[in-house]
XYZ file of C-alpha atoms in Angstrom:
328
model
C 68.517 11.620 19.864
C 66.723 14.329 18.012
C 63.026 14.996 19.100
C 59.859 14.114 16.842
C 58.807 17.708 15.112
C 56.322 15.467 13.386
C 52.911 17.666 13.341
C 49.365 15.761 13.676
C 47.119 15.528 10.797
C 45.105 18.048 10.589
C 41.182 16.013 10.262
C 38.705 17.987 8.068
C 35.639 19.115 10.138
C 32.862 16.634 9.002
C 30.705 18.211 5.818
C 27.016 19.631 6.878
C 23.925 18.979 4.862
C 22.822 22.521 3.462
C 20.005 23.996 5.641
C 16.375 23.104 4.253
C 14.632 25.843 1.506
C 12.233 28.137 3.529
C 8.659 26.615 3.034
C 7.220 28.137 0.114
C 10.449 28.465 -1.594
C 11.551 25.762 -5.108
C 14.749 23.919 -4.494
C 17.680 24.989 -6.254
C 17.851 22.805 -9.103
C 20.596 20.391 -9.584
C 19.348 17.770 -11.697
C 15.505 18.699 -13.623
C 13.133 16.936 -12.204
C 10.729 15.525 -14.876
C 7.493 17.378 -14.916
C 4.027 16.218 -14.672
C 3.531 16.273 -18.442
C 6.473 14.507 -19.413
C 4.886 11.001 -19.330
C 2.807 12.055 -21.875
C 4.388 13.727 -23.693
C 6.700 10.567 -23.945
C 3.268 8.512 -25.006
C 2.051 11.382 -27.677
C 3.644 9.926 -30.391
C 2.253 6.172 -29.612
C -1.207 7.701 -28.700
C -1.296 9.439 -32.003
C -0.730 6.170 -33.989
C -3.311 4.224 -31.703
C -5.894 7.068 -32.490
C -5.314 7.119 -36.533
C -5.258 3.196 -36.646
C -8.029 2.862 -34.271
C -10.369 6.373 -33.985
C -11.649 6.933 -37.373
C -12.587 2.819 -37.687
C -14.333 2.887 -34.183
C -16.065 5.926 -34.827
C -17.363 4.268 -37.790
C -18.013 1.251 -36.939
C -20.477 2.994 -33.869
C -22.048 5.521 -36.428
C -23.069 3.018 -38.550
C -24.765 0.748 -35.663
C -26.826 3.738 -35.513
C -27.746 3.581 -38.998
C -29.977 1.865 -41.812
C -27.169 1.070 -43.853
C -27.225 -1.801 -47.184
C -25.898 -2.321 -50.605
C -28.467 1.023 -51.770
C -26.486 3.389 -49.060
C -23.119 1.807 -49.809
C -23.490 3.284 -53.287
C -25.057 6.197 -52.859
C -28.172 5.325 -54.370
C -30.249 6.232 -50.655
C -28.560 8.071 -48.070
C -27.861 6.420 -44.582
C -30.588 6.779 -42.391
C -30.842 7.159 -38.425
C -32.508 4.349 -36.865
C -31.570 4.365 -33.167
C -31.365 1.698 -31.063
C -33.438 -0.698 -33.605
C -30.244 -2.515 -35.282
C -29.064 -3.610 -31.563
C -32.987 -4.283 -30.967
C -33.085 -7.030 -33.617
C -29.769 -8.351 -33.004
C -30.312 -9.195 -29.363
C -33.897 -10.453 -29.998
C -32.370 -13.011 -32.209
C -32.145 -16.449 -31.068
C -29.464 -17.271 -33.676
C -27.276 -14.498 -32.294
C -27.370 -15.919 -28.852
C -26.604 -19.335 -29.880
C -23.233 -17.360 -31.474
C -22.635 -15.583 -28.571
C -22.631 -18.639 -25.949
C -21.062 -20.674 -28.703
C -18.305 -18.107 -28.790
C -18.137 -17.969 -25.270
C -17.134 -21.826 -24.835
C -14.907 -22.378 -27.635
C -13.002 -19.461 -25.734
C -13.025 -20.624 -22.743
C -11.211 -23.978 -24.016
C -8.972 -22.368 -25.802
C -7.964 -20.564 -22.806
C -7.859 -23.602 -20.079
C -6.043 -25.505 -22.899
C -3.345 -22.864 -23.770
C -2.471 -21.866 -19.962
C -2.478 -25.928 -18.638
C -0.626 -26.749 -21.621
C 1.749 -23.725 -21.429
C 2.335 -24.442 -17.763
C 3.309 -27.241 -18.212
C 5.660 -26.971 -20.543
C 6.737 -24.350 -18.840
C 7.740 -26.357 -15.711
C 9.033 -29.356 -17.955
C 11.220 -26.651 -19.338
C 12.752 -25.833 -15.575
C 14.036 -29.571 -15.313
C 15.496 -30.418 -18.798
C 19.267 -30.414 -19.642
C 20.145 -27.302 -21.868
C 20.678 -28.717 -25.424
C 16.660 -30.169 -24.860
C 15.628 -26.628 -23.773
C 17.358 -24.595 -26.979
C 15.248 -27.375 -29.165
C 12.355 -27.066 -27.603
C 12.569 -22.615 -27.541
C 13.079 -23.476 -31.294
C 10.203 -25.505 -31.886
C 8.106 -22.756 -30.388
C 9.437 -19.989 -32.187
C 9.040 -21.414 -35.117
C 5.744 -22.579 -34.652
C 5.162 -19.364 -32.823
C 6.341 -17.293 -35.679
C 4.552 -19.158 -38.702
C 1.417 -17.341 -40.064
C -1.811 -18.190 -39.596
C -2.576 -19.187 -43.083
C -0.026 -20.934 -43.290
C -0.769 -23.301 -40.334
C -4.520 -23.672 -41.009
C -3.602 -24.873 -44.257
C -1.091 -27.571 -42.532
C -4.158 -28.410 -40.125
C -6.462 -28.731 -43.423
C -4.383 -31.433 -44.576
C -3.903 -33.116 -41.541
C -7.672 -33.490 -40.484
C -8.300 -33.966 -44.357
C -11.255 -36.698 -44.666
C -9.247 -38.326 -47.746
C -5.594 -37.561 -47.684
C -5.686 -36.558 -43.739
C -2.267 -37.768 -41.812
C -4.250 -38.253 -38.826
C -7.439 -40.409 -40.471
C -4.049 -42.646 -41.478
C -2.477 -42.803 -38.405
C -5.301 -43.678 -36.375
C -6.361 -46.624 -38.621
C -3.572 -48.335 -37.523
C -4.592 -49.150 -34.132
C -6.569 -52.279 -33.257
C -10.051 -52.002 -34.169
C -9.634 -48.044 -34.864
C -10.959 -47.544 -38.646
C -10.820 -43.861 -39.403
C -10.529 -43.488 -43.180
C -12.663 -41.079 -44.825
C -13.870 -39.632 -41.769
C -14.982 -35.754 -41.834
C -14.078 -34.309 -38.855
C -15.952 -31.632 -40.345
C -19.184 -33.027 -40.862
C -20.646 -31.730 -37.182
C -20.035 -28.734 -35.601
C -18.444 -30.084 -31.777
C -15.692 -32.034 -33.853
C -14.629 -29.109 -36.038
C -14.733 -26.790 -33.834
C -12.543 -29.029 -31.636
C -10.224 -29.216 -34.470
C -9.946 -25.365 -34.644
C -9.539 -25.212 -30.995
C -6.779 -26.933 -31.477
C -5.523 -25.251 -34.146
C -5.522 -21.964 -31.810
C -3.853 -23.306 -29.022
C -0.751 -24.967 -31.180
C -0.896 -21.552 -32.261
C -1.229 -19.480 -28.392
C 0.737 -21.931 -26.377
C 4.646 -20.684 -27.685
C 4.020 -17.116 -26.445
C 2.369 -18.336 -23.229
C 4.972 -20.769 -22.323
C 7.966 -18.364 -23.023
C 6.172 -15.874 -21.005
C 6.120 -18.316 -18.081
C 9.520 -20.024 -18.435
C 10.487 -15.978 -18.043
C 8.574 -15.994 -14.978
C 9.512 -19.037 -13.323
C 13.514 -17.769 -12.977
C 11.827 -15.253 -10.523
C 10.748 -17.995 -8.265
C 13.137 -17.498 -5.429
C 15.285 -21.489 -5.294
C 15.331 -20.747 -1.143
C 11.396 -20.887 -1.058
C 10.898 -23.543 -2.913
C 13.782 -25.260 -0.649
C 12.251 -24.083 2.577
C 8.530 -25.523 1.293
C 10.522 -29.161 1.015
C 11.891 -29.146 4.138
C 8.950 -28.227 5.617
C 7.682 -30.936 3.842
C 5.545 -30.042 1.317
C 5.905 -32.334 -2.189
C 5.858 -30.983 -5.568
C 2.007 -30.101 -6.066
C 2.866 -28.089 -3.090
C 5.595 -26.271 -3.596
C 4.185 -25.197 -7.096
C 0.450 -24.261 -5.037
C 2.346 -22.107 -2.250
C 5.384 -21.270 -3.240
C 5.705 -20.867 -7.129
C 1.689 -20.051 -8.127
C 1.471 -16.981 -5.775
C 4.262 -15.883 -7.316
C 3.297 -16.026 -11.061
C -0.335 -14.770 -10.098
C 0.122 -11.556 -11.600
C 1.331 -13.192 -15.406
C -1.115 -15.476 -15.232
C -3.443 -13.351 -15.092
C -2.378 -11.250 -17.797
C -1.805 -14.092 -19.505
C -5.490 -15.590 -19.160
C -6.636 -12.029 -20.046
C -4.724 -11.529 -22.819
C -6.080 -14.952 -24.068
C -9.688 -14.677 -23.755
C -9.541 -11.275 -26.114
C -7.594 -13.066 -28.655
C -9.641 -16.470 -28.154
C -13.090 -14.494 -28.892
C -11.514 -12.528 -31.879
C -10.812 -15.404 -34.045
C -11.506 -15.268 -37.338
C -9.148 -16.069 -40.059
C -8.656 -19.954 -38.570
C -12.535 -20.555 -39.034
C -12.876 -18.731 -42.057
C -10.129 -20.481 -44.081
C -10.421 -23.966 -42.800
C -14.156 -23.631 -43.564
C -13.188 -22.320 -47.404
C -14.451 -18.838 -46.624
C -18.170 -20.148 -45.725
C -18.811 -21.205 -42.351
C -21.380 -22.965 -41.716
C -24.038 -22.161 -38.879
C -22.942 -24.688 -36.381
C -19.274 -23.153 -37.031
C -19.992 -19.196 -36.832
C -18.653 -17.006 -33.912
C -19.184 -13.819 -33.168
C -16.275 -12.737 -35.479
C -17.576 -14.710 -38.500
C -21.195 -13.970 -37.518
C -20.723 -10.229 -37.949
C -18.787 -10.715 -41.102
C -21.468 -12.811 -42.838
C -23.999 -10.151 -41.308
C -21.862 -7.108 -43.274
C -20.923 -8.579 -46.276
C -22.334 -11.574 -47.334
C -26.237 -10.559 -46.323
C -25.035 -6.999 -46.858
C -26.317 -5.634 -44.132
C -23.461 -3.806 -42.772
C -25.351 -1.618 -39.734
C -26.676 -5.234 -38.040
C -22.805 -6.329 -39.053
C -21.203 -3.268 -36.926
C -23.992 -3.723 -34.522
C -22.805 -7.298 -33.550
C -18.862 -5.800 -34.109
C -19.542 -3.063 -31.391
C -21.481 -5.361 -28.826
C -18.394 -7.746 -29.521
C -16.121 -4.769 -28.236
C -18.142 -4.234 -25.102
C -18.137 -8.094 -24.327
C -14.438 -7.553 -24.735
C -14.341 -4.197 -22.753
C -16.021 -6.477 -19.689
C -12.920 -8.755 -19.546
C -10.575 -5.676 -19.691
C -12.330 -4.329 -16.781
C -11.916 -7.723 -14.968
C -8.340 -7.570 -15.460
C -8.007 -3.651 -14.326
C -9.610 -5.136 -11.071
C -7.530 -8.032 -10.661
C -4.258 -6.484 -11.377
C -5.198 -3.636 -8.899
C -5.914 -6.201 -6.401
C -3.004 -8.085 -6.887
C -1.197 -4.391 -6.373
C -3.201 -3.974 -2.842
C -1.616 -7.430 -1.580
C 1.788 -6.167 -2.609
């Protein structure tokens, strides 16, 4: 019996992490390391776009708030003359402005609690529907989503028509109900109700896509562990799946309330270009100021204190969102 000449393995002596740089001394560089400039110059190009669609027109639109500006300067016949502060003076000294602004303020707010209850929702309907229901219903929205706004004021126009209106039909045929001929139009509350709706048929696809993406983040085990612990739906959706889509739903709302109090094309063409006092917001209110009264410095005025109002809800957001970042 021949004895084993079978060596051992030899085992490779275990690899040692190279010693640390002296202090004061840059890394060797194996992979670059972006630089503190990079992000921007990554954004330059978008920055650059945002400043030639948006810089000259705001710069504008502030310079002539500043100005005595009509129909004589517009043509050169009188050059534009420096007035201060009076344009914003007799703007916010005006009752009628006021009633615009608060007005303006309400119809946004219900478009907003509309489109986010509605979206919601939806949304949650959405999460319990068999699949063929769900690719109907994504259709439906992106169609009605995608359709222009022209386009579906003028389908609203014929639906709310007074003579040929669907909806004046419809409702005649319940018990008692008799609704031909009626103008929804004829007071301000009912057509701007009709408008509001209008906006939110409009708002509510984006919103509820936006959610339905946000609801497949809602971990299945919390929601579980809520039901065994006995909480019922209302509370597994108030501790379990609301905390979690806090931070969309606040974009969301945001995002909402600055499109909400920029409306303008929905009241202008369902009101045939001329909206009526009752119907004016703070859009339509600085366009009648600019161009149909021609006085386009109280116009920008009312454009630019528009922008701040706006500015105010951004900063609301920046605070919330950081907030929302603390917790986290």
């Amino acid at each position: 019996m021949s004895a084993d000449t079978t060596t051992p393995a030899k085992v490779p002596p275990p690899r040692q992490a190279p010693p640390p740089p002296p202090v004061g001394e840059k890394p060797s560089p194996g992979r670059p390391s972006a630089g503190a400039g990079t992000p921007w110059l990554l954004l330059a190009p978008c920055l650059g776009i945002l400043a030639l669609v948006l810089g000259y027109p705001l710069v504008r639109l502030v310079t002539l708030s500043f100005q005595k500006f009509g129909q004589s300067q517009l043509w050169g016949f009188q050059p534009a003359e420096s007035v201060g502060f009076d344009n914003f003076t007799k703007v916010l000294g005006d009752s009628e402005f006021w009633a615009v602004v608060v007005r303006t303020v309400v119809f946004a707010a219900g478009c907003v609690i509309f489109t986010m209850v509605a979206g919601m929702l939806i949304a949650l309907l959405l999460q319990r529907v068999s699949g063929w229901v769900k690719i109907l219903v994504n259709i439906a929205l992106v169609a009605s989503w995608g359709m222009p706004i022209i386009v579906a004021t003028t389908v609203f126009k014929w639906l709310f028509d007074a003579d040929y209106g669907i909806l004046n039909a419809l409702l005649s045929r319940l018990p008692g109900v008799e609704m031909i001929g009626h103008n929804w139009f004829a007071s301000g509350p009912q057509g701007l109700a009709v408008i509001m709706l209008l906006v939110v048929w409009g708002a509510v696809p984006f919103v509820v896509i936006t959610l339905s993406a946000g609801l497949t983040q809602v971990p299945k085990e919390l929601e579980e562990a809520a039901r065994l612990d006995g909480a019922g739906a209302w509370g597994v959706f108030r501790y379990v799946t609301l905390p979690i889509l806090k931070p969309i739903i606040v974009m969301l709302t945001t995002l909402s309330v600055i499109w909400d109090m920029g409306v303008f094309p929905q009241v202008f063409v369902m009101r045939n270009g001329h909206p009526e006092a009752e119907f004016q917001l703070l859009t339509t209110y600085s366009y009648d100021r600019a161009f149909v009264v021609n006085d386009y410095a109280q116009g920008s005025a009312i454009a630019l204190l528009t922008v701040v109002l706006l500015l105010g809800v951004v900063a609301v957001y920046m605070r919330q969102m950081l907030k929302i970042g603390d917790v986290e």
